[in-house]
PDB file of C-alpha atoms in Angstrom:
ATOM      1  CA  MET K  43      78.361  55.342  83.538  1.00  0.00           C
ATOM      2  CA  LYS K  44      78.424  51.889  85.036  1.00  0.00           C
ATOM      3  CA  SER K  45      80.394  51.057  88.135  1.00  0.00           C
ATOM      4  CA  ASP K  46      80.571  48.443  90.954  1.00  0.00           C
ATOM      5  CA  LEU K  47      81.140  51.182  93.514  1.00  0.00           C
ATOM      6  CA  VAL K  48      78.925  51.617  96.643  1.00  0.00           C
ATOM      7  CA  ALA K  49      78.480  54.861  98.350  1.00  0.00           C
ATOM      8  CA  LEU K  50      79.156  54.319 102.107  1.00  0.00           C
ATOM      9  CA  SER K  51      76.624  56.622 103.776  1.00  0.00           C
ATOM     10  CA  PRO K  52      74.954  60.060 103.520  1.00  0.00           C
ATOM     11  CA  THR K  53      78.319  61.323 104.937  1.00  0.00           C
ATOM     12  CA  GLY K  54      80.166  59.561 102.098  1.00  0.00           C
ATOM     13  CA  ILE K  55      79.044  62.024  99.354  1.00  0.00           C
ATOM     14  CA  ASP K  56      79.469  65.789  99.345  1.00  0.00           C
ATOM     15  CA  PHE K  57      79.071  68.633  96.798  1.00  0.00           C
ATOM     16  CA  SER K  58      81.490  71.593  97.063  1.00  0.00           C
ATOM     17  CA  ARG K  59      79.889  74.712  98.230  1.00  0.00           C
ATOM     18  CA  ASP K  60      79.954  76.372  94.771  1.00  0.00           C
ATOM     19  CA  GLY K  61      78.482  73.250  93.188  1.00  0.00           C
ATOM     20  CA  CYS K  62      81.457  72.520  90.866  1.00  0.00           C
ATOM     21  CA  TYR K  63      82.662  69.355  92.362  1.00  0.00           C
ATOM     22  CA  LEU K  64      81.269  66.145  93.817  1.00  0.00           C
ATOM     23  CA  ALA K  65      83.239  63.958  96.087  1.00  0.00           C
ATOM     24  CA  LEU K  66      82.128  60.373  96.570  1.00  0.00           C
ATOM     25  CA  ALA K  67      83.492  57.673  98.921  1.00  0.00           C
ATOM     26  CA  GLU K  68      83.735  54.155  97.602  1.00  0.00           C
ATOM     27  CA  ARG K  69      84.865  50.735  98.842  1.00  0.00           C
ATOM     28  CA  ARG K  70      86.255  48.196  96.622  1.00  0.00           C
ATOM     29  CA  ASP K  71      88.125  45.083  97.486  1.00  0.00           C
ATOM     30  CA  CYS K  72      88.070  46.035 101.160  1.00  0.00           C
ATOM     31  CA  LYS K  73      89.776  49.242 100.437  1.00  0.00           C
ATOM     32  CA  ASP K  74      88.507  52.911 100.513  1.00  0.00           C
ATOM     33  CA  TYR K  75      88.635  55.202  97.582  1.00  0.00           C
ATOM     34  CA  VAL K  76      87.370  58.696  96.758  1.00  0.00           C
ATOM     35  CA  SER K  77      86.238  59.900  93.330  1.00  0.00           C
ATOM     36  CA  ILE K  78      86.004  63.609  92.537  1.00  0.00           C
ATOM     37  CA  PHE K  79      83.597  64.468  89.645  1.00  0.00           C
ATOM     38  CA  VAL K  80      83.275  67.717  87.718  1.00  0.00           C
ATOM     39  CA  CYS K  81      79.544  68.654  87.920  1.00  0.00           C
ATOM     40  CA  ASP K  82      79.424  70.382  84.551  1.00  0.00           C
ATOM     41  CA  ASP K  83      79.789  67.174  82.525  1.00  0.00           C
ATOM     42  CA  TRP K  84      80.288  64.619  85.299  1.00  0.00           C
ATOM     43  CA  HIS K  85      83.601  63.516  84.145  1.00  0.00           C
ATOM     44  CA  LEU K  86      86.060  61.953  86.618  1.00  0.00           C
ATOM     45  CA  LEU K  87      88.597  64.433  87.745  1.00  0.00           C
ATOM     46  CA  ARG K  88      90.473  62.302  90.312  1.00  0.00           C
ATOM     47  CA  HIS K  89      90.219  58.812  91.683  1.00  0.00           C
ATOM     48  CA  PHE K  90      92.466  57.786  94.665  1.00  0.00           C
ATOM     49  CA  GLU K  91      92.790  55.400  97.541  1.00  0.00           C
ATOM     50  CA  THR K  92      92.590  56.864 101.003  1.00  0.00           C
ATOM     51  CA  GLU K  93      94.684  55.879 103.965  1.00  0.00           C
ATOM     52  CA  THR K  94      91.665  54.768 106.054  1.00  0.00           C
ATOM     53  CA  GLN K  95      90.701  51.380 107.548  1.00  0.00           C
ATOM     54  CA  ASP K  96      86.928  52.081 107.302  1.00  0.00           C
ATOM     55  CA  LEU K  97      86.141  55.465 105.870  1.00  0.00           C
ATOM     56  CA  ALA K  98      83.267  57.102 107.836  1.00  0.00           C
ATOM     57  CA  GLY K  99      82.683  60.478 106.143  1.00  0.00           C
ATOM     58  CA  LEU K 100      84.034  63.328 103.990  1.00  0.00           C
ATOM     59  CA  GLU K 101      83.346  66.957 103.750  1.00  0.00           C
ATOM     60  CA  TRP K 102      84.543  69.745 101.393  1.00  0.00           C
ATOM     61  CA  SER K 103      85.948  72.993 102.917  1.00  0.00           C
ATOM     62  CA  PRO K 104      83.555  75.998 102.153  1.00  0.00           C
ATOM     63  CA  ASN K 105      86.078  77.350  99.660  1.00  0.00           C
ATOM     64  CA  GLY K 106      86.270  74.007  97.823  1.00  0.00           C
ATOM     65  CA  CYS K 107      90.028  73.651  98.197  1.00  0.00           C
ATOM     66  CA  VAL K 108      90.360  71.038 100.656  1.00  0.00           C
ATOM     67  CA  LEU K 109      88.571  67.676 101.194  1.00  0.00           C
ATOM     68  CA  ALA K 110      88.382  66.335 104.801  1.00  0.00           C
ATOM     69  CA  VAL K 111      88.137  62.621 105.197  1.00  0.00           C
ATOM     70  CA  TRP K 112      87.835  60.786 108.455  1.00  0.00           C
ATOM     71  CA  ASP K 113      88.025  57.147 109.564  1.00  0.00           C
ATOM     72  CA  SER K 114      85.464  55.209 111.613  1.00  0.00           C
ATOM     73  CA  CYS K 115      85.286  55.807 115.375  1.00  0.00           C
ATOM     74  CA  LEU K 116      87.529  52.697 116.010  1.00  0.00           C
ATOM     75  CA  GLU K 117      90.611  54.694 114.635  1.00  0.00           C
ATOM     76  CA  TYR K 118      91.180  58.301 115.301  1.00  0.00           C
ATOM     77  CA  LYS K 119      92.389  59.716 111.883  1.00  0.00           C
ATOM     78  CA  VAL K 120      91.449  62.716 109.830  1.00  0.00           C
ATOM     79  CA  LEU K 121      92.982  63.167 106.338  1.00  0.00           C
ATOM     80  CA  LEU K 122      93.265  66.446 104.354  1.00  0.00           C
ATOM     81  CA  TYR K 123      93.314  66.086 100.570  1.00  0.00           C
ATOM     82  CA  SER K 124      93.672  68.725  97.821  1.00  0.00           C
ATOM     83  CA  LEU K 125      91.495  68.902  94.816  1.00  0.00           C
ATOM     84  CA  ASP K 126      93.962  66.929  92.657  1.00  0.00           C
ATOM     85  CA  GLY K 127      93.931  64.133  95.384  1.00  0.00           C
ATOM     86  CA  ARG K 128      97.310  65.045  96.955  1.00  0.00           C
ATOM     87  CA  LEU K 129      97.419  64.121 100.767  1.00  0.00           C
ATOM     88  CA  LEU K 130      98.160  67.522 102.548  1.00  0.00           C
ATOM     89  CA  SER K 131      98.188  66.305 106.151  1.00  0.00           C
ATOM     90  CA  THR K 132      97.110  63.587 108.592  1.00  0.00           C
ATOM     91  CA  TYR K 133      95.915  64.202 111.938  1.00  0.00           C
ATOM     92  CA  SER K 134      95.525  61.730 114.896  1.00  0.00           C
ATOM     93  CA  ALA K 135      95.037  62.804 118.460  1.00  0.00           C
ATOM     94  CA  TYR K 136      95.320  59.371 120.188  1.00  0.00           C
ATOM     95  CA  GLU K 137      95.234  55.722 119.704  1.00  0.00           C
ATOM     96  CA  TRP K 138      93.476  52.614 121.199  1.00  0.00           C
ATOM     97  CA  SER K 139      90.202  54.308 122.059  1.00  0.00           C
ATOM     98  CA  LEU K 140      87.041  55.493 120.276  1.00  0.00           C
ATOM     99  CA  GLY K 141      88.022  58.424 118.076  1.00  0.00           C
ATOM    100  CA  VAL K 142      86.265  60.946 115.813  1.00  0.00           C
ATOM    101  CA  LYS K 143      82.634  61.506 116.418  1.00  0.00           C
ATOM    102  CA  SER K 144      81.953  64.758 114.475  1.00  0.00           C
ATOM    103  CA  VAL K 145      83.633  67.138 112.062  1.00  0.00           C
ATOM    104  CA  SER K 146      82.834  70.586 110.890  1.00  0.00           C
ATOM    105  CA  TRP K 147      84.462  73.352 108.817  1.00  0.00           C
ATOM    106  CA  SER K 148      84.216  77.110 109.770  1.00  0.00           C
ATOM    107  CA  PRO K 149      82.598  79.147 106.962  1.00  0.00           C
ATOM    108  CA  SER K 150      85.862  80.961 106.410  1.00  0.00           C
ATOM    109  CA  SER K 151      87.688  77.601 105.829  1.00  0.00           C
ATOM    110  CA  GLN K 152      90.289  78.711 108.332  1.00  0.00           C
ATOM    111  CA  PHE K 153      89.333  76.118 110.959  1.00  0.00           C
ATOM    112  CA  LEU K 154      88.403  72.441 111.130  1.00  0.00           C
ATOM    113  CA  ALA K 155      86.790  71.336 114.212  1.00  0.00           C
ATOM    114  CA  ILE K 156      86.941  67.663 115.287  1.00  0.00           C
ATOM    115  CA  GLY K 157      84.729  66.360 118.068  1.00  0.00           C
ATOM    116  CA  SER K 158      85.721  63.226 119.795  1.00  0.00           C
ATOM    117  CA  TYR K 159      84.520  60.465 122.051  1.00  0.00           C
ATOM    118  CA  ASP K 160      86.987  61.767 124.754  1.00  0.00           C
ATOM    119  CA  GLU K 161      84.584  64.805 125.197  1.00  0.00           C
ATOM    120  CA  LYS K 162      87.034  67.155 123.581  1.00  0.00           C
ATOM    121  CA  VAL K 163      87.123  69.448 120.450  1.00  0.00           C
ATOM    122  CA  ARG K 164      90.269  69.927 118.576  1.00  0.00           C
ATOM    123  CA  ILE K 165      90.652  72.873 116.251  1.00  0.00           C
ATOM    124  CA  LEU K 166      93.106  72.527 113.238  1.00  0.00           C
ATOM    125  CA  ASN K 167      94.282  75.556 111.343  1.00  0.00           C
ATOM    126  CA  HIS K 168      94.315  75.844 107.552  1.00  0.00           C
ATOM    127  CA  ILE K 169      97.971  76.943 107.310  1.00  0.00           C
ATOM    128  CA  THR K 170      99.859  73.875 108.926  1.00  0.00           C
ATOM    129  CA  TRP K 171      96.805  71.574 109.547  1.00  0.00           C
ATOM    130  CA  LYS K 172      98.041  71.203 113.186  1.00  0.00           C
ATOM    131  CA  LYS K 173      96.108  71.564 116.393  1.00  0.00           C
ATOM    132  CA  ILE K 174      95.987  75.193 117.677  1.00  0.00           C
ATOM    133  CA  VAL K 175      93.556  74.859 120.584  1.00  0.00           C
ATOM    134  CA  GLN K 176      91.614  72.144 122.413  1.00  0.00           C
ATOM    135  CA  PHE K 177      88.255  72.709 124.019  1.00  0.00           C
ATOM    136  CA  GLU K 178      87.161  70.505 126.862  1.00  0.00           C
ATOM    137  CA  HIS K 179      83.665  70.032 128.481  1.00  0.00           C
ATOM    138  CA  PRO K 180      84.183  69.794 132.259  1.00  0.00           C
ATOM    139  CA  ALA K 181      81.451  68.829 134.544  1.00  0.00           C
ATOM    140  CA  ALA K 182      82.480  71.700 136.908  1.00  0.00           C
ATOM    141  CA  ILE K 183      82.738  75.147 135.239  1.00  0.00           C
ATOM    142  CA  ASP K 184      84.938  77.704 137.154  1.00  0.00           C
ATOM    143  CA  ASN K 185      86.035  79.801 134.177  1.00  0.00           C
ATOM    144  CA  THR K 186      85.439  83.319 135.407  1.00  0.00           C
ATOM    145  CA  LYS K 187      85.300  84.661 131.859  1.00  0.00           C
ATOM    146  CA  ALA K 188      82.447  82.410 130.736  1.00  0.00           C
ATOM    147  CA  THR K 189      78.724  83.116 131.435  1.00  0.00           C
ATOM    148  CA  VAL K 190      76.506  80.123 132.433  1.00  0.00           C
ATOM    149  CA  TYR K 191      72.777  80.575 131.759  1.00  0.00           C
ATOM    150  CA  LYS K 192      70.457  78.136 133.474  1.00  0.00           C
ATOM    151  CA  GLU K 193      66.819  77.643 132.445  1.00  0.00           C
ATOM    152  CA  VAL K 194      64.583  77.955 135.373  1.00  0.00           C
ATOM    153  CA  GLU K 195      60.986  76.883 135.261  1.00  0.00           C
ATOM    154  CA  ARG K 196      57.932  78.338 137.072  1.00  0.00           C
ATOM    155  CA  ARG K 197      54.199  77.798 136.602  1.00  0.00           C
ATOM    156  CA  PRO K 198      51.890  80.796 136.236  1.00  0.00           C
ATOM    157  CA  ALA K 199      49.404  81.298 138.976  1.00  0.00           C
ATOM    158  CA  VAL K 200      45.894  80.684 138.018  1.00  0.00           C
ATOM    159  CA  VAL K 201      42.799  81.807 139.888  1.00  0.00           C
ATOM    160  CA  SER K 202      40.540  78.790 139.801  1.00  0.00           C
ATOM    161  CA  GLU K 203      37.322  80.659 140.455  1.00  0.00           C
ATOM    162  CA  GLU K 204      37.644  82.614 137.219  1.00  0.00           C
ATOM    163  CA  LEU K 205      37.952  79.457 135.081  1.00  0.00           C
ATOM    164  CA  SER K 206      35.402  76.880 134.198  1.00  0.00           C
ATOM    165  CA  LEU K 207      36.013  73.165 133.414  1.00  0.00           C
ATOM    166  CA  HIS K 208      34.812  73.381 129.777  1.00  0.00           C
ATOM    167  CA  ASN K 209      37.437  75.939 128.709  1.00  0.00           C
ATOM    168  CA  ILE K 210      40.358  74.181 130.280  1.00  0.00           C
ATOM    169  CA  THR K 211      42.208  71.805 127.920  1.00  0.00           C
ATOM    170  CA  MET K 212      45.261  69.768 128.399  1.00  0.00           C
ATOM    171  CA  GLY K 213      48.215  71.288 126.702  1.00  0.00           C
ATOM    172  CA  SER K 214      46.675  74.710 126.717  1.00  0.00           C
ATOM    173  CA  THR K 215      49.151  77.643 126.640  1.00  0.00           C
ATOM    174  CA  LEU K 216      47.579  78.759 129.793  1.00  0.00           C
ATOM    175  CA  PHE K 217      48.891  75.846 131.812  1.00  0.00           C
ATOM    176  CA  ASN K 218      52.258  75.414 130.044  1.00  0.00           C
ATOM    177  CA  THR K 219      55.221  75.706 132.198  1.00  0.00           C
ATOM    178  CA  GLN K 220      57.020  79.112 131.634  1.00  0.00           C
ATOM    179  CA  SER K 221      60.762  79.355 131.786  1.00  0.00           C
ATOM    180  CA  LYS K 222      63.512  81.926 131.586  1.00  0.00           C
ATOM    181  CA  TYR K 223      67.379  81.927 131.779  1.00  0.00           C
ATOM    182  CA  GLU K 224      69.153  83.042 134.968  1.00  0.00           C
ATOM    183  CA  ILE K 225      72.868  83.814 135.138  1.00  0.00           C
ATOM    184  CA  CYS K 226      74.577  81.506 137.556  1.00  0.00           C
ATOM    185  CA  SER K 227      77.284  82.286 139.877  1.00  0.00           C
ATOM    186  CA  LEU K 228      80.462  80.176 139.415  1.00  0.00           C
ATOM    187  CA  PRO K 229      81.410  77.465 140.066  1.00  0.00           C
ATOM    188  CA  VAL K 230      78.508  75.517 138.314  1.00  0.00           C
ATOM    189  CA  GLN K 231      78.118  71.711 138.028  1.00  0.00           C
ATOM    190  CA  ILE K 232      76.714  70.557 134.785  1.00  0.00           C
ATOM    191  CA  PRO K 233      74.585  67.412 134.966  1.00  0.00           C
ATOM    192  CA  VAL K 234      76.363  64.348 133.565  1.00  0.00           C
ATOM    193  CA  VAL K 235      74.780  61.045 132.585  1.00  0.00           C
ATOM    194  CA  LYS K 236      77.014  57.984 132.815  1.00  0.00           C
ATOM    195  CA  PRO K 237      76.801  55.892 129.532  1.00  0.00           C
ATOM    196  CA  ASP K 238      76.007  52.259 129.447  1.00  0.00           C
ATOM    197  CA  PRO K 239      79.242  50.507 128.465  1.00  0.00           C
ATOM    198  CA  ASP K 240      77.232  47.494 127.243  1.00  0.00           C
ATOM    199  CA  ARG K 241      75.251  49.259 124.652  1.00  0.00           C
ATOM    200  CA  ALA K 242      76.444  50.235 121.072  1.00  0.00           C
ATOM    201  CA  ASN K 243      76.953  53.888 120.251  1.00  0.00           C
ATOM    202  CA  PRO K 244      77.496  55.167 123.774  1.00  0.00           C
ATOM    203  CA  LYS K 245      76.029  58.577 124.691  1.00  0.00           C
ATOM    204  CA  ILE K 246      79.344  60.183 125.187  1.00  0.00           C
ATOM    205  CA  GLY K 247      81.554  62.576 123.279  1.00  0.00           C
ATOM    206  CA  VAL K 248      80.963  65.587 121.129  1.00  0.00           C
ATOM    207  CA  SER K 249      78.353  64.815 118.516  1.00  0.00           C
ATOM    208  CA  VAL K 250      77.393  68.256 117.237  1.00  0.00           C
ATOM    209  CA  LEU K 251      79.565  71.129 116.088  1.00  0.00           C
ATOM    210  CA  ALA K 252      78.300  74.236 114.494  1.00  0.00           C
ATOM    211  CA  PHE K 253      80.039  77.464 113.590  1.00  0.00           C
ATOM    212  CA  SER K 254      78.376  80.837 113.386  1.00  0.00           C
ATOM    213  CA  SER K 255      78.068  82.383 109.896  1.00  0.00           C
ATOM    214  CA  ASP K 256      80.871  84.789 110.719  1.00  0.00           C
ATOM    215  CA  SER K 257      83.169  82.077 111.992  1.00  0.00           C
ATOM    216  CA  ARG K 258      83.350  84.016 115.333  1.00  0.00           C
ATOM    217  CA  TYR K 259      81.608  81.319 117.574  1.00  0.00           C
ATOM    218  CA  LEU K 260      81.501  77.613 117.790  1.00  0.00           C
ATOM    219  CA  ALA K 261      78.530  75.817 119.438  1.00  0.00           C
ATOM    220  CA  THR K 262      79.020  72.208 120.745  1.00  0.00           C
ATOM    221  CA  LYS K 263      77.092  69.471 122.397  1.00  0.00           C
ATOM    222  CA  ASN K 264      78.631  66.739 124.563  1.00  0.00           C
ATOM    223  CA  ASP K 265      76.348  63.736 124.537  1.00  0.00           C
ATOM    224  CA  ASN K 266      76.744  62.749 128.203  1.00  0.00           C
ATOM    225  CA  MET K 267      75.833  66.370 129.083  1.00  0.00           C
ATOM    226  CA  ALA K 268      72.744  66.462 126.936  1.00  0.00           C
ATOM    227  CA  THR K 269      71.034  69.367 128.485  1.00  0.00           C
ATOM    228  CA  ALA K 270      73.890  71.822 127.772  1.00  0.00           C
ATOM    229  CA  VAL K 271      75.119  73.658 124.805  1.00  0.00           C
ATOM    230  CA  TRP K 272      78.614  75.270 124.918  1.00  0.00           C
ATOM    231  CA  VAL K 273      79.534  78.311 122.913  1.00  0.00           C
ATOM    232  CA  TRP K 274      83.166  79.110 122.277  1.00  0.00           C
ATOM    233  CA  ASP K 275      84.780  82.318 121.145  1.00  0.00           C
ATOM    234  CA  MET K 276      87.092  81.583 118.153  1.00  0.00           C
ATOM    235  CA  GLN K 277      88.929  84.936 118.462  1.00  0.00           C
ATOM    236  CA  LYS K 278      89.819  84.549 122.069  1.00  0.00           C
ATOM    237  CA  MET K 279      89.901  80.790 121.787  1.00  0.00           C
ATOM    238  CA  SER K 280      88.030  80.412 124.992  1.00  0.00           C
ATOM    239  CA  LEU K 281      84.659  79.421 126.356  1.00  0.00           C
ATOM    240  CA  GLU K 282      82.089  82.225 125.940  1.00  0.00           C
ATOM    241  CA  ALA K 283      78.933  80.787 127.402  1.00  0.00           C
ATOM    242  CA  VAL K 284      77.119  77.574 128.493  1.00  0.00           C
ATOM    243  CA  LEU K 285      73.340  77.161 128.206  1.00  0.00           C
ATOM    244  CA  GLU K 286      71.980  74.598 130.575  1.00  0.00           C
ATOM    245  CA  HIS K 287      68.389  73.422 130.156  1.00  0.00           C
ATOM    246  CA  THR K 288      65.860  71.305 132.079  1.00  0.00           C
ATOM    247  CA  SER K 289      65.606  68.858 129.154  1.00  0.00           C
ATOM    248  CA  ALA K 290      68.045  67.402 126.609  1.00  0.00           C
ATOM    249  CA  VAL K 291      68.773  69.614 123.637  1.00  0.00           C
ATOM    250  CA  ARG K 292      67.363  68.216 120.388  1.00  0.00           C
ATOM    251  CA  CYS K 293      68.675  70.662 117.811  1.00  0.00           C
ATOM    252  CA  PHE K 294      70.552  73.908 117.463  1.00  0.00           C
ATOM    253  CA  LEU K 295      71.322  76.038 114.410  1.00  0.00           C
ATOM    254  CA  TRP K 296      72.995  79.396 113.887  1.00  0.00           C
ATOM    255  CA  ASP K 297      71.172  82.282 112.155  1.00  0.00           C
ATOM    256  CA  PRO K 298      72.741  82.399 108.557  1.00  0.00           C
ATOM    257  CA  ARG K 299      73.249  86.129 108.724  1.00  0.00           C
ATOM    258  CA  ARG K 300      73.824  86.933 112.460  1.00  0.00           C
ATOM    259  CA  PRO K 301      75.703  85.623 115.402  1.00  0.00           C
ATOM    260  CA  ARG K 302      72.446  84.201 116.889  1.00  0.00           C
ATOM    261  CA  LEU K 303      71.918  80.611 117.910  1.00  0.00           C
ATOM    262  CA  ALA K 304      68.469  78.996 118.055  1.00  0.00           C
ATOM    263  CA  LEU K 305      67.818  75.684 119.857  1.00  0.00           C
ATOM    264  CA  CYS K 306      64.968  73.421 120.925  1.00  0.00           C
ATOM    265  CA  THR K 307      64.598  70.735 123.698  1.00  0.00           C
ATOM    266  CA  GLY K 308      61.442  68.913 122.628  1.00  0.00           C
ATOM    267  CA  ASN K 309      58.993  71.199 124.497  1.00  0.00           C
ATOM    268  CA  SER K 310      56.900  74.127 123.427  1.00  0.00           C
ATOM    269  CA  LYS K 311      59.752  76.793 123.657  1.00  0.00           C
ATOM    270  CA  LEU K 312      62.306  78.271 121.404  1.00  0.00           C
ATOM    271  CA  TYR K 313      65.612  79.324 122.881  1.00  0.00           C
ATOM    272  CA  LEU K 314      67.915  81.937 121.534  1.00  0.00           C
ATOM    273  CA  TRP K 315      71.447  83.063 122.383  1.00  0.00           C
ATOM    274  CA  SER K 316      73.363  85.958 121.060  1.00  0.00           C
ATOM    275  CA  PRO K 317      76.488  87.831 122.494  1.00  0.00           C
ATOM    276  CA  GLY K 318      73.955  90.118 124.190  1.00  0.00           C
ATOM    277  CA  GLY K 319      72.304  87.223 126.183  1.00  0.00           C
ATOM    278  CA  CYS K 320      69.671  84.469 126.159  1.00  0.00           C
ATOM    279  CA  VAL K 321      65.947  84.416 125.896  1.00  0.00           C
ATOM    280  CA  SER K 322      63.242  81.514 126.169  1.00  0.00           C
ATOM    281  CA  VAL K 323      60.239  82.130 123.953  1.00  0.00           C
ATOM    282  CA  GLN K 324      56.910  80.339 124.399  1.00  0.00           C
ATOM    283  CA  VAL K 325      55.617  79.190 120.967  1.00  0.00           C
ATOM    284  CA  PRO K 326      52.204  80.624 120.637  1.00  0.00           C
ATOM    285  CA  VAL K 327      50.463  77.392 119.238  1.00  0.00           C
ATOM    286  CA  GLU K 328      47.398  75.800 120.742  1.00  0.00           C
ATOM    287  CA  GLY K 329      47.665  72.203 121.752  1.00  0.00           C
ATOM    288  CA  GLY K 330      50.598  70.168 122.674  1.00  0.00           C
ATOM    289  CA  PHE K 331      53.048  71.381 120.170  1.00  0.00           C
ATOM    290  CA  GLN K 332      56.517  70.181 120.899  1.00  0.00           C
ATOM    291  CA  VAL K 333      59.612  71.532 118.969  1.00  0.00           C
ATOM    292  CA  GLN K 334      61.648  68.586 117.682  1.00  0.00           C
ATOM    293  CA  SER K 335      63.890  70.474 115.296  1.00  0.00           C
ATOM    294  CA  LEU K 336      64.200  73.808 113.585  1.00  0.00           C
ATOM    295  CA  ASN K 337      65.660  75.406 110.384  1.00  0.00           C
ATOM    296  CA  TRP K 338      66.547  78.970 109.566  1.00  0.00           C
ATOM    297  CA  HIS K 339      65.450  80.875 106.410  1.00  0.00           C
ATOM    298  CA  CYS K 340      68.508  82.020 104.444  1.00  0.00           C
ATOM    299  CA  SER K 341      67.668  85.674 105.262  1.00  0.00           C
ATOM    300  CA  GLY K 342      67.850  84.969 109.045  1.00  0.00           C
ATOM    301  CA  ASP K 343      64.474  86.778 109.284  1.00  0.00           C
ATOM    302  CA  SER K 344      62.385  83.676 110.151  1.00  0.00           C
ATOM    303  CA  VAL K 345      62.788  80.195 111.598  1.00  0.00           C
ATOM    304  CA  ILE K 346      60.601  77.196 111.027  1.00  0.00           C
ATOM    305  CA  LEU K 347      59.865  74.980 114.085  1.00  0.00           C
ATOM    306  CA  LEU K 348      59.036  71.345 113.358  1.00  0.00           C
ATOM    307  CA  GLY K 349      57.005  69.200 115.549  1.00  0.00           C
ATOM    308  CA  LYS K 350      55.873  65.559 115.046  1.00  0.00           C
ATOM    309  CA  GLU K 351      52.675  66.544 113.297  1.00  0.00           C
ATOM    310  CA  GLN K 352      52.787  70.363 113.138  1.00  0.00           C
ATOM    311  CA  LEU K 353      55.047  73.224 112.038  1.00  0.00           C
ATOM    312  CA  CYS K 354      55.255  76.769 113.073  1.00  0.00           C
ATOM    313  CA  LEU K 355      56.847  79.724 111.294  1.00  0.00           C
ATOM    314  CA  CYS K 356      58.310  82.280 113.450  1.00  0.00           C
ATOM    315  CA  TYR K 357      59.383  85.738 112.333  1.00  0.00           C
ATOM    316  CA  MET K 358      62.127  87.667 114.010  1.00  0.00           C
ATOM    317  CA  ASP K 359      61.845  91.332 114.893  1.00  0.00           C
ATOM    318  CA  THR K 360      64.831  92.443 112.853  1.00  0.00           C
ATOM    319  CA  ASP K 361      63.828  96.157 112.764  1.00  0.00           C
ATOM    320  CA  GLN K 362      64.092  96.537 116.430  1.00  0.00           C
ATOM    321  CA  GLU K 363      67.698  94.942 116.437  1.00  0.00           C
ATOM    322  CA  GLU K 364      68.817  97.198 113.649  1.00  0.00           C
ATOM    323  CA  ASN K 365      67.693 100.304 115.376  1.00  0.00           C
ATOM    324  CA  SER K 366      69.113  99.246 118.774  1.00  0.00           C
TER     325      SER K 366
END
């Protein structure tokens, strides 16, 4: 198959969850198009022009019935297409300002979350494709129904007489700062970093959206509040918890089987949240191991922690959870 098309970016190509279809974004003659291929024999099922100025990304709903397409950040526009290329709906929250920054489907395909540069998340429903709720990220939290967990650091006491210089090494787990979460009384002020308006890609707006495997919870990160992760209850449509850390959050991912969120901040700790609470775990690795990112095993029984030159595989104590 020979074509003059060019895939726009890694977000301009997406397989449906069942592997039956491939959606590919193209740009020809200064216009945006989407081609849908059947993966069995790679024949072209549909090819249509999209109503975008500069297509930025596309993503199939988990059930493979709807394709979400969104424009560049210069124009707030999200389009929903059916498998046969029909335009089901168009959503735009505002004009004349930086728009969409992130998009994510819930595993149930019932919700489409849209993170924006205005520091808000808008949730569309799968019936009317209209906004049903809007989540904001205020610097001052006074919602009495939400729990705010704050990381508090402390250094372990060391009796110097019992140590000799030859067995003290920099980065030793003995001297690593220990931390734990404490529940804060409201109101709480979340640290905010003012973005530089003269730099491209300003550090502002909701850049990461992640639904739990049961679609019950949504975790978000607002870039100018980089130390905080926000957890929303999708049944109550309200803020469930805020996790504030001493360093910027690098990565967070949900357990693929349970409502359990794992995250890292570039230090030697693994942080976990579940509806039952939060915990900070020191990674038992010698040397200066710093967790830059992480990834769950599909069973949810283990998680791999990735550093710059090392990795660590952590196993979860699932037997204790099941018996409790």
